[in-house]
Amino acid sequence: MQKTVLITGSSSGIGLCAAKTLKQKGYRVLAACRKEDDLNHMETLGFEPIFLDLDDAESIEKAILEVIRLTNGRLYGLFNNGGFGVYGPLNAISRQQMEKQFSTNFFGLHQLTMGLLPAMLPHGEGRIIQTSS
């Protein structure tokens, strides 16, 4: 049976490289992105695009349901790669910037992971990989 992996932040950088590599190795790759152009581009590359905005709880819930539907409740891997960094000295970073970063990089990731565990745990295999900005 072909194993399915969901990759967040799959439209560029590490996420895109991982998506291409896993596809070459025979995995089915669900490519999560938040921009329409990126979703279309990932589809032209042969991936199955999933709309996902990690800063939007409703978007995360919809993505969870879509992944469970597409995988018939059996997801092998989750690569939590989506997110962003706020760079600069602490005194130049606003509370609002930090809250948005934590909302996306921590709480969004947590919600997605917890929502997908029921599609992973019962099968006794699988991987969750986290990266962070």
C-alpha atoms as one frame of an Amber mdcrd trajectory, in Angstrom:
protein
   0.000   0.000   0.000   1.302   3.460  -0.927   2.072   5.568   2.136   0.690
   9.104   2.316   2.495  12.079   3.825   1.110  15.564   4.495   3.672  18.353
   4.194   2.839  21.847   5.423   4.725  24.762   3.928   5.303  22.630   0.859
   5.448  25.360  -1.782   9.113  26.311  -1.370  12.384  25.575   0.363  12.651
  22.538   2.609   8.977  21.653   2.162   9.164  21.587  -1.628  12.417  19.622
  -1.567  10.885  17.090   0.837   7.747  16.808  -1.309   9.762  16.121  -4.460
  12.041  13.628  -2.720   9.194  11.701  -1.105   7.260  11.591  -4.375  10.343
  10.197  -6.149  10.544   7.517  -3.450   6.954   6.463  -4.139   5.044   8.276
  -1.413   1.729   9.970  -2.036   2.272  13.614  -1.064  -0.483  15.917   0.141
   0.935  19.412  -0.288  -0.471  21.973   2.146  -0.244  25.646   1.152  -2.130
  28.822   2.006  -1.860  30.724  -1.290  -4.028  29.896  -4.310  -1.095  30.280
  -6.724   0.972  27.842  -4.658  -1.864  25.303  -4.581  -2.146  25.471  -8.371
   1.620  25.188  -8.804   1.836  22.147  -6.522  -0.937  20.477  -8.505   0.946
  21.064 -11.776   3.950  19.353 -10.155   1.810  16.273  -9.506   1.027  16.757
  -5.822  -2.398  16.776  -4.200  -2.892  20.321  -2.886  -4.576  21.024   0.455
  -5.521  24.554   1.473  -4.171  25.260   4.953  -3.616  28.469   6.887  -1.965
  27.560  10.191  -3.061  30.888  11.682  -6.760  30.072  11.139  -8.402  27.417
  13.339 -11.274  26.912  10.881  -8.862  26.385   7.995  -6.975  23.830  10.074
 -10.167  21.913  10.904 -11.179  21.840   7.232  -7.721  20.599   6.246  -7.858
  17.853   8.897 -11.202  16.632   7.559  -9.937  16.769   3.969  -6.781  14.799
   4.803  -8.757  12.158   6.688 -11.187  11.901   3.760  -8.425  11.648   1.141
  -6.519   9.024   3.127  -9.533   7.023   4.304  -8.322   7.669   7.833  -4.810
   6.318   7.312  -2.030   8.910   7.218   1.534   7.650   7.406   3.446  10.883
   7.848   3.056  14.492   8.881   5.863  16.938   8.150   5.060  20.114  10.082
   7.190  22.481   8.053   4.891  25.484   7.592   5.508  28.630   9.577   7.536
  31.794   9.627  10.087  33.656  11.683  10.076  37.126  13.181  13.642  38.359
  13.095  15.402  41.178  14.868  16.258  42.355  18.355  13.573  41.635  20.943
  12.940  45.321  21.607  12.068  45.795  17.913   9.484  42.990  17.801   5.925
  43.806  18.818   3.680  41.638  20.936   1.322  41.372  17.949   4.134  39.973
  15.767   5.069  37.437  18.440   1.441  36.393  18.982   0.977  35.798  15.249
   4.173  33.765  15.115   3.126  31.618  18.084  -0.401  31.255  16.699   0.992
  29.872  13.459   4.160  28.045  14.487   2.977  26.541  17.762  -0.785  26.555
  18.277  -1.651  25.938  14.623   0.842  23.096  14.463  -0.538  21.626  17.674
  -4.137  21.756  16.432  -3.206  20.113  13.131  -1.152  17.374  14.769  -3.775
  16.563  17.389  -6.472  16.449  14.715  -4.503  14.039  12.545  -3.365  11.651
  15.283  -6.556   9.562  14.950  -5.521   8.855  11.341  -2.057   7.771  12.461
  -2.046   6.106  15.887  -4.368   3.136  15.232  -2.085   1.848  12.480   0.998
   1.390  14.665   3.348   3.125  12.265   4.076   6.541  10.910   6.183   9.581
  11.512   5.715  13.165  12.623   8.528  15.545  11.794   8.670  19.114  13.092
  10.714  22.038  11.824  10.574  25.556  13.161  11.450  29.098  12.205
